[in-house]
Amino acid sequence: MPLAFPSPDHLPCPDCGASLPVAGDPGHVCDEERRLEYRLVELRPEVERFAVEFGAWLETPDGRFAQFIAEQDR
Amino acid sequence: MHENAKGSRRMIEEVFGAGRYELADELVAESAIGHDPALPEPSQGPEGVKEGARGYRDAFPDLSMRIEEVVAENDLVALRWTARGTHRGDLFGIAPTGKEATVTGITIDRWAGGKIAESWTNWDTLGLLQQLGAVPAAATQTA
């Protein structure tokens, strides 16, 4: 039998991250809590990038003006 | 079951699989050396084992270890195990992915004076990296 590039017996479910046999797990149903947690982890870099960019924008004239308006409307 | 085999089993299941780090004081000799491909250098004594176990459990807080087989002969115990956990902390510099991984490994312990004197572990590090997405799982072979 020819050798093949090693591959794992399990891989994470693309929707919830649960470890599933590569051979297949027809009984798998994503747990909703795990699915949401997994999605949040996936989005973390995007959320962090937004926080940095938003912080920088708040320091611009437009950002400072938006903060001033927000204070007035509070 | 052989007493040494019981101890080796507890090391995997309880210290690594349940975070009972203090048990390492009971099972591991002060002069013990532990070999693991994921450690930058061999671990030393019970404190080295605790540090290694903490490292894994920090990365996989829900880590569970299942012993598949145990073979004991003279002063040696060999265990084939399966580990499963969710990647929620930094591992080898890889930020948490939220992915659950399942890997297998084999540990051989040498016992002396009622404690583990040396331990050799080999586990599927490549498989873990593939499951976390750090390495392609189905790389195309090139001629």
mmCIF file of C-alpha atoms in Angstrom:
data_model
loop_
_atom_site.group_PDB
_atom_site.id
_atom_site.type_symbol
_atom_site.label_atom_id
_atom_site.label_comp_id
_atom_site.label_asym_id
_atom_site.label_seq_id
_atom_site.Cartn_x
_atom_site.Cartn_y
_atom_site.Cartn_z
ATOM 1 C CA MET A 1 0.000 0.000 0.000
ATOM 2 C CA PRO A 2 1.473 3.411 -0.924
ATOM 3 C CA LEU A 3 2.176 5.873 1.859
ATOM 4 C CA ALA A 4 -0.040 8.924 2.131
ATOM 5 C CA PHE A 5 0.277 12.297 3.787
ATOM 6 C CA PRO A 6 -0.824 11.773 7.426
ATOM 7 C CA SER A 7 -4.348 12.845 8.193
ATOM 8 C CA PRO A 8 -6.180 12.862 11.530
ATOM 9 C CA ASP A 9 -8.950 10.430 12.441
ATOM 10 C CA HIS A 10 -11.056 13.340 13.693
ATOM 11 C CA LEU A 11 -11.764 16.850 12.401
ATOM 12 C CA PRO A 12 -13.859 19.658 13.908
ATOM 13 C CA CYS A 13 -17.414 20.155 12.701
ATOM 14 C CA PRO A 14 -17.295 23.293 10.502
ATOM 15 C CA ASP A 15 -20.418 24.667 12.180
ATOM 16 C CA CYS A 16 -19.865 24.009 15.892
ATOM 17 C CA GLY A 17 -16.223 22.878 16.247
ATOM 18 C CA ALA A 18 -17.137 19.523 17.823
ATOM 19 C CA SER A 19 -14.609 16.789 17.185
ATOM 20 C CA LEU A 20 -16.076 14.303 14.690
ATOM 21 C CA PRO A 21 -14.677 11.115 13.182
ATOM 22 C CA VAL A 22 -13.457 11.711 9.638
ATOM 23 C CA ALA A 23 -15.170 8.455 8.701
ATOM 24 C CA GLY A 24 -18.441 10.205 9.424
ATOM 25 C CA ASP A 25 -20.871 10.645 12.298
ATOM 26 C CA PRO A 26 -24.387 10.561 10.855
ATOM 27 C CA GLY A 27 -25.844 11.066 14.336
ATOM 28 C CA HIS A 28 -24.130 14.395 14.924
ATOM 29 C CA VAL A 29 -26.387 17.340 15.644
ATOM 30 C CA CYS A 30 -24.746 20.647 16.540
ATOM 31 C CA ASP A 31 -25.287 21.714 20.128
ATOM 32 C CA GLU A 32 -26.639 25.256 19.964
ATOM 33 C CA GLU A 33 -24.556 26.534 22.877
ATOM 34 C CA ARG A 34 -21.363 25.103 21.388
ATOM 35 C CA ARG A 35 -22.258 26.493 17.960
ATOM 36 C CA LEU A 36 -22.666 30.021 19.347
ATOM 37 C CA GLU A 37 -19.487 29.785 21.407
ATOM 38 C CA TYR A 38 -17.592 28.567 18.351
ATOM 39 C CA ARG A 39 -18.958 31.395 16.213
ATOM 40 C CA LEU A 40 -17.909 33.954 18.833
ATOM 41 C CA VAL A 41 -14.368 32.575 18.902
ATOM 42 C CA GLU A 42 -14.270 32.736 15.107
ATOM 43 C CA LEU A 43 -15.417 36.357 15.195
ATOM 44 C CA ARG A 44 -12.985 37.405 17.925
ATOM 45 C CA PRO A 45 -10.267 38.741 15.571
ATOM 46 C CA GLU A 46 -12.890 40.743 13.693
ATOM 47 C CA VAL A 47 -14.340 42.139 16.930
ATOM 48 C CA GLU A 48 -10.874 43.053 18.204
ATOM 49 C CA ARG A 49 -9.999 44.717 14.895
ATOM 50 C CA PHE A 50 -13.248 46.687 14.992
ATOM 51 C CA ALA A 51 -12.539 47.849 18.558
ATOM 52 C CA VAL A 52 -9.093 49.112 17.534
ATOM 53 C CA GLU A 53 -10.370 50.836 14.400
ATOM 54 C CA PHE A 54 -13.339 52.336 16.233
ATOM 55 C CA GLY A 55 -11.041 53.621 18.983
ATOM 56 C CA ALA A 56 -8.832 55.257 16.383
ATOM 57 C CA TRP A 57 -11.833 56.778 14.617
ATOM 58 C CA LEU A 58 -13.060 58.297 17.903
ATOM 59 C CA GLU A 59 -9.819 60.286 17.985
ATOM 60 C CA THR A 60 -10.480 61.852 14.577
ATOM 61 C CA PRO A 61 -12.395 65.160 14.198
ATOM 62 C CA ASP A 62 -15.438 63.236 12.935
ATOM 63 C CA GLY A 63 -15.214 60.839 15.853
ATOM 64 C CA ARG A 64 -14.867 63.606 18.420
ATOM 65 C CA PHE A 65 -17.828 65.440 16.867
ATOM 66 C CA ALA A 66 -19.913 62.234 17.002
ATOM 67 C CA GLN A 67 -19.023 61.873 20.683
ATOM 68 C CA PHE A 68 -20.010 65.509 21.290
ATOM 69 C CA ILE A 69 -23.396 64.949 19.616
ATOM 70 C CA ALA A 70 -23.915 61.747 21.559
ATOM 71 C CA GLU A 71 -23.218 63.602 24.810
ATOM 72 C CA GLN A 72 -25.736 66.274 23.861
ATOM 73 C CA ASP A 73 -28.386 63.656 23.081
ATOM 74 C CA ARG A 74 -27.840 61.721 26.283
ATOM 75 C CA MET B 1 -4.118 -4.916 38.106
ATOM 76 C CA HIS B 2 -0.393 -4.373 38.530
ATOM 77 C CA GLU B 3 0.224 -1.548 41.065
ATOM 78 C CA ASN B 4 2.511 0.315 38.697
ATOM 79 C CA ALA B 5 -0.109 0.087 35.964
ATOM 80 C CA LYS B 6 -2.700 1.546 38.332
ATOM 81 C CA GLY B 7 -0.377 4.443 39.092
ATOM 82 C CA SER B 8 0.418 5.118 35.440
ATOM 83 C CA ARG B 9 -3.260 5.051 34.661
ATOM 84 C CA ARG B 10 -3.998 7.558 37.449
ATOM 85 C CA MET B 11 -1.273 9.833 36.112
ATOM 86 C CA ILE B 12 -2.954 10.037 32.707
ATOM 87 C CA GLU B 13 -6.576 10.040 33.809
ATOM 88 C CA GLU B 14 -6.366 12.145 36.964
ATOM 89 C CA VAL B 15 -3.358 14.456 36.658
ATOM 90 C CA PHE B 16 -3.793 15.275 32.966
ATOM 91 C CA GLY B 17 -7.437 14.334 32.490
ATOM 92 C CA ALA B 18 -8.890 15.860 35.650
ATOM 93 C CA GLY B 19 -6.347 18.457 36.768
ATOM 94 C CA ARG B 20 -5.461 16.692 40.029
ATOM 95 C CA TYR B 21 -1.945 18.090 39.893
ATOM 96 C CA GLU B 22 -1.102 17.283 43.526
ATOM 97 C CA LEU B 23 -1.248 13.599 42.669
ATOM 98 C CA ALA B 24 2.028 14.020 40.775
ATOM 99 C CA ASP B 25 3.780 14.360 44.154
ATOM 100 C CA GLU B 26 2.589 10.872 45.029
ATOM 101 C CA LEU B 27 3.334 9.228 41.688
ATOM 102 C CA VAL B 28 6.481 10.898 40.343
ATOM 103 C CA ALA B 29 10.009 10.660 41.726
ATOM 104 C CA GLU B 30 11.880 13.892 42.447
ATOM 105 C CA SER B 31 14.571 12.898 39.968
ATOM 106 C CA ALA B 32 12.121 11.740 37.307
ATOM 107 C CA ILE B 33 12.527 12.805 33.705
ATOM 108 C CA GLY B 34 9.614 13.129 31.299
ATOM 109 C CA HIS B 35 9.939 13.139 27.512
ATOM 110 C CA ASP B 36 7.171 14.686 25.412
ATOM 111 C CA PRO B 37 7.547 16.019 21.852
ATOM 112 C CA ALA B 38 5.562 19.131 22.821
ATOM 113 C CA LEU B 39 7.914 20.094 25.651
ATOM 114 C CA PRO B 40 10.910 22.277 24.764
ATOM 115 C CA GLU B 41 13.005 20.154 27.107
ATOM 116 C CA PRO B 42 12.410 17.073 29.270
ATOM 117 C CA SER B 43 10.341 17.737 32.392
ATOM 118 C CA GLN B 44 11.973 17.298 35.784
ATOM 119 C CA GLY B 45 10.228 15.643 38.744
ATOM 120 C CA PRO B 46 6.667 16.186 39.937
ATOM 121 C CA GLU B 47 6.819 19.945 39.374
ATOM 122 C CA GLY B 48 7.757 19.436 35.737
ATOM 123 C CA VAL B 49 4.815 17.082 35.290
ATOM 124 C CA LYS B 50 2.457 19.592 36.931
ATOM 125 C CA GLU B 51 3.741 22.377 34.706
ATOM 126 C CA GLY B 52 3.224 20.274 31.593
ATOM 127 C CA ALA B 53 -0.258 19.167 32.661
ATOM 128 C CA ARG B 54 -1.207 22.767 33.467
ATOM 129 C CA GLY B 55 0.007 23.828 30.039
ATOM 130 C CA TYR B 56 -2.264 21.320 28.344
ATOM 131 C CA ARG B 57 -5.231 22.071 30.589
ATOM 132 C CA ASP B 58 -4.808 25.827 30.172
ATOM 133 C CA ALA B 59 -5.127 25.273 26.421
ATOM 134 C CA PHE B 60 -7.874 22.621 26.778
ATOM 135 C CA PRO B 61 -9.716 23.272 30.076
ATOM 136 C CA ASP B 62 -12.211 20.459 29.422
ATOM 137 C CA LEU B 63 -9.448 17.979 28.554
ATOM 138 C CA SER B 64 -10.428 14.360 29.128
ATOM 139 C CA MET B 65 -8.165 11.340 28.817
ATOM 140 C CA ARG B 66 -9.374 7.842 28.024
ATOM 141 C CA ILE B 67 -7.085 4.884 28.515
ATOM 142 C CA GLU B 68 -7.511 2.406 25.687
ATOM 143 C CA GLU B 69 -5.002 -0.241 26.719
ATOM 144 C CA VAL B 70 -2.413 -0.862 29.401
ATOM 145 C CA VAL B 71 0.488 -3.295 29.196
ATOM 146 C CA ALA B 72 2.802 -3.836 32.154
ATOM 147 C CA GLU B 73 6.004 -5.812 32.240
ATOM 148 C CA ASN B 74 8.713 -5.749 34.899
ATOM 149 C CA ASP B 75 9.312 -2.080 35.739
ATOM 150 C CA LEU B 76 7.629 -0.726 32.586
ATOM 151 C CA VAL B 77 4.037 0.273 31.923
ATOM 152 C CA ALA B 78 2.795 1.173 28.432
ATOM 153 C CA LEU B 79 -0.504 2.979 27.920
ATOM 154 C CA ARG B 80 -2.361 3.774 24.744
ATOM 155 C CA TRP B 81 -4.676 6.726 25.302
ATOM 156 C CA THR B 82 -7.054 9.109 23.588
ATOM 157 C CA ALA B 83 -7.278 12.774 24.598
ATOM 158 C CA ARG B 84 -10.179 15.051 23.794
ATOM 159 C CA GLY B 85 -10.682 18.722 24.565
ATOM 160 C CA THR B 86 -11.727 22.126 23.316
ATOM 161 C CA HIS B 87 -9.035 24.629 22.380
ATOM 162 C CA ARG B 88 -9.833 27.597 24.660
ATOM 163 C CA GLY B 89 -6.349 28.828 25.569
ATOM 164 C CA ASP B 90 -3.052 29.557 23.817
ATOM 165 C CA LEU B 91 -1.211 26.465 22.592
ATOM 166 C CA PHE B 92 2.243 26.640 21.023
ATOM 167 C CA GLY B 93 1.464 30.301 20.317
ATOM 168 C CA ILE B 94 -1.785 29.401 18.539
ATOM 169 C CA ALA B 95 -4.652 31.585 19.764
ATOM 170 C CA PRO B 96 -7.803 29.766 20.936
ATOM 171 C CA THR B 97 -9.842 28.403 18.043
ATOM 172 C CA GLY B 98 -12.834 26.987 19.926
ATOM 173 C CA LYS B 99 -12.303 23.747 18.023
ATOM 174 C CA GLU B 100 -12.572 20.433 19.769
ATOM 175 C CA ALA B 101 -9.769 17.987 19.027
ATOM 176 C CA THR B 102 -9.232 14.270 19.537
ATOM 177 C CA VAL B 103 -5.702 12.881 19.530
ATOM 178 C CA THR B 104 -4.103 9.580 20.432
ATOM 179 C CA GLY B 105 -0.811 8.861 22.099
ATOM 180 C CA ILE B 106 1.325 6.274 23.808
ATOM 181 C CA THR B 107 3.149 6.691 27.099
ATOM 182 C CA ILE B 108 5.712 4.326 28.554
ATOM 183 C CA ASP B 109 6.587 4.771 32.221
ATOM 184 C CA ARG B 110 9.546 3.252 34.004
ATOM 185 C CA TRP B 111 8.912 2.728 37.693
ATOM 186 C CA ALA B 112 11.516 2.589 40.459
ATOM 187 C CA GLY B 113 10.983 2.639 44.212
ATOM 188 C CA GLY B 114 7.205 2.911 43.866
ATOM 189 C CA LYS B 115 7.295 6.023 41.687
ATOM 190 C CA ILE B 116 7.626 6.910 38.025
ATOM 191 C CA ALA B 117 11.321 7.422 37.353
ATOM 192 C CA GLU B 118 11.175 8.158 33.642
ATOM 193 C CA SER B 119 8.417 8.592 31.117
ATOM 194 C CA TRP B 120 8.363 8.649 27.324
ATOM 195 C CA THR B 121 5.308 9.965 25.511
ATOM 196 C CA ASN B 122 4.650 10.171 21.810
ATOM 197 C CA TRP B 123 1.384 11.633 20.646
ATOM 198 C CA ASP B 124 -0.182 12.835 17.423
ATOM 199 C CA THR B 125 1.085 16.410 17.434
ATOM 200 C CA LEU B 126 0.608 16.740 13.672
ATOM 201 C CA GLY B 127 -2.976 15.508 13.965
ATOM 202 C CA LEU B 128 -3.698 18.111 16.629
ATOM 203 C CA LEU B 129 -2.264 20.926 14.503
ATOM 204 C CA GLN B 130 -4.328 19.703 11.561
ATOM 205 C CA GLN B 131 -7.500 19.622 13.645
ATOM 206 C CA LEU B 132 -6.855 23.156 14.884
ATOM 207 C CA GLY B 133 -6.335 24.323 11.322
ATOM 208 C CA ALA B 134 -2.697 25.269 11.856
ATOM 209 C CA VAL B 135 -1.552 22.700 9.291
ATOM 210 C CA PRO B 136 -3.547 21.540 6.236
ATOM 211 C CA ALA B 137 -5.341 18.272 6.993
ATOM 212 C CA ALA B 138 -5.311 17.032 3.424
ATOM 213 C CA ALA B 139 -2.113 18.307 1.921
ATOM 214 C CA THR B 140 -1.556 17.484 -1.694
ATOM 215 C CA GLN B 141 1.442 15.274 -2.228
ATOM 216 C CA THR B 142 3.873 16.631 -4.740
ATOM 217 C CA ALA B 143 6.174 14.510 -6.839
#
